[in-house]
Coordinates of C-alpha atoms in Angstrom, one line a residue:
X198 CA -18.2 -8.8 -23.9
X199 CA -21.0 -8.3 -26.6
X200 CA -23.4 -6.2 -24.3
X201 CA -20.3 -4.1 -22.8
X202 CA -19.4 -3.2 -26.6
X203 CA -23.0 -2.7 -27.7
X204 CA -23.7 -0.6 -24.9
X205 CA -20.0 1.5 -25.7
X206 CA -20.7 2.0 -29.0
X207 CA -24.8 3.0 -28.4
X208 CA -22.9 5.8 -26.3
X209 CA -20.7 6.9 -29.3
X210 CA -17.3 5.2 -28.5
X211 CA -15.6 3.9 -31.1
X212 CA -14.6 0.5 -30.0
X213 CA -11.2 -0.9 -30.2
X214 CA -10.4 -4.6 -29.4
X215 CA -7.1 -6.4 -29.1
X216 CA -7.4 -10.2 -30.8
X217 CA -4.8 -13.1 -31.8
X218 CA -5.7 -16.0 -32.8
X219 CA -7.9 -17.7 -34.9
X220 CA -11.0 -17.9 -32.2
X221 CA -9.8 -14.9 -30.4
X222 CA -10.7 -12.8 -33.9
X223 CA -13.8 -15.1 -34.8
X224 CA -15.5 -13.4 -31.4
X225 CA -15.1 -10.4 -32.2
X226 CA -15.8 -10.7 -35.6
X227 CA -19.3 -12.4 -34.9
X228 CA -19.7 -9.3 -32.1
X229 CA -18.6 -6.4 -34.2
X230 CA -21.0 -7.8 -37.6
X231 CA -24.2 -8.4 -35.2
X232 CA -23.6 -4.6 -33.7
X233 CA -23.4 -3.4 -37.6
X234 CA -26.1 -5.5 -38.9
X235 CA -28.7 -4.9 -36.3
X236 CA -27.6 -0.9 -36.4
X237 CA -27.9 -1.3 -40.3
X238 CA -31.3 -2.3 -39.7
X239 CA -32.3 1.0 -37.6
X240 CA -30.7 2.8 -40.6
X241 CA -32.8 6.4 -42.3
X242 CA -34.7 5.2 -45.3
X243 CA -32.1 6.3 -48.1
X244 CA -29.3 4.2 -46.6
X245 CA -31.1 1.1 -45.9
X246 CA -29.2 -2.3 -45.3
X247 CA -25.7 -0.1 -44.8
X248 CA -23.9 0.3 -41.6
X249 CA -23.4 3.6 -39.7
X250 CA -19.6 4.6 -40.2
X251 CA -18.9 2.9 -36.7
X252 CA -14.7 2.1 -37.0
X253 CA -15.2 -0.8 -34.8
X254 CA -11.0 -1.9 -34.7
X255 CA -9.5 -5.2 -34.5
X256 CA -5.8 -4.6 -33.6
X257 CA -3.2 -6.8 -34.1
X258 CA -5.0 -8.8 -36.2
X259 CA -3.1 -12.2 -36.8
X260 CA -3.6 -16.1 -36.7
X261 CA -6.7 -15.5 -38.2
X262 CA -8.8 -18.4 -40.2
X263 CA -9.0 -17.0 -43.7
X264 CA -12.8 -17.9 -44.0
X265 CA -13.3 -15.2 -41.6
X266 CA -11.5 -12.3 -43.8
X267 CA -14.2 -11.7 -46.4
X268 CA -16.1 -10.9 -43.4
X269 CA -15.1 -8.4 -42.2
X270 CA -16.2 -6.2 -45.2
X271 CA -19.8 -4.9 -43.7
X272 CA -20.5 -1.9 -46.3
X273 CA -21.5 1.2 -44.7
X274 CA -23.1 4.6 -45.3
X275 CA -20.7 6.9 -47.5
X276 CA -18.0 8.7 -45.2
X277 CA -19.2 12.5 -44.8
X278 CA -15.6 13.6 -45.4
X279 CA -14.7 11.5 -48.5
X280 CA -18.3 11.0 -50.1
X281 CA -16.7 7.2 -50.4
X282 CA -18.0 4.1 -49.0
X283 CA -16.4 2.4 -45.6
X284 CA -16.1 -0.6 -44.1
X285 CA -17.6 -1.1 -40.4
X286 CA -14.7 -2.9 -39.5
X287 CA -11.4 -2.1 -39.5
X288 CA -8.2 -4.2 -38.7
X289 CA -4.7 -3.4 -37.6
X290 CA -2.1 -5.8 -38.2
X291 CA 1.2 -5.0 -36.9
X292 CA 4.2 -6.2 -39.7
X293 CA 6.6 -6.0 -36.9
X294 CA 5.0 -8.4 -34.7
X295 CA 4.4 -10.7 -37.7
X296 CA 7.5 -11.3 -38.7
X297 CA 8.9 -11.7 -35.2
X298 CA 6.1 -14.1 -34.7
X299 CA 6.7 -16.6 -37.8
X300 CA 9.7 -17.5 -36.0
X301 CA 7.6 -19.7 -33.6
X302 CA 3.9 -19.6 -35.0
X303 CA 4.2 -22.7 -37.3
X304 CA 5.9 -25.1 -34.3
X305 CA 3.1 -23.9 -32.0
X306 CA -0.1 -23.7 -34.4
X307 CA 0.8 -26.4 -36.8
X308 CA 1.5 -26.1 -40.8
X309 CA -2.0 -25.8 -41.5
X310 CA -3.3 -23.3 -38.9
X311 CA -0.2 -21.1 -39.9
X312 CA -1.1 -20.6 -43.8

């Protein structure tokens, strides 16, 4: 998985991966925060230690442990368009599919996994 990724996104794709679950997401949080830190060390001199403006997507993000949400926030170079800071990962979370999922979440994951 991590050298199919690196290789997609060293060709300019903007990568997109599906995840739920708490170790689902923790893989390709690890993967997507190695791709931006070791690109954030390759950056020009004036933007050193931030990110290129990569996008790398976690969609339907859910069941996630919440020691892993802070990091996802992997500053990056200012957006061309908006002059503003990014974030070099993104995440989609689908309402629909989280309230449909509560229904049976807690029985299967346990009170604790489910907070």
């Amino acid at each position: 998985y991590r050298k199919k990724i690196s290789r997609w996104v060293k060709n300019g794709y903007q990568i997109a991966t599906h995840a739920i679950g708490d170790r689902a997401n923790r893989i390709v949080i690890d993967a997507y925060r190695d791709i931006c830190k070791n690109l954030s060390k390759s950056s020009s001199r004036d933007s050193v230690g931030l990110a290129p403006d990569l996008r790398l997507r976690i969609e339907h993000f859910q069941i996630v442990n919440l020691s892993d949400i802070p990091r996802i926030n992997i500053p990056t170079k200012s957006n061309p368009e908006s002059g503003l800071p990014g974030s070099c990962i993104f995440v989609s979370m689908q309402p629909a599919h989280a309230t449909a999922d509560m229904q049976f979440a807690e029985r299967r994951l346990g009170k604790k996994r489910v907070r």
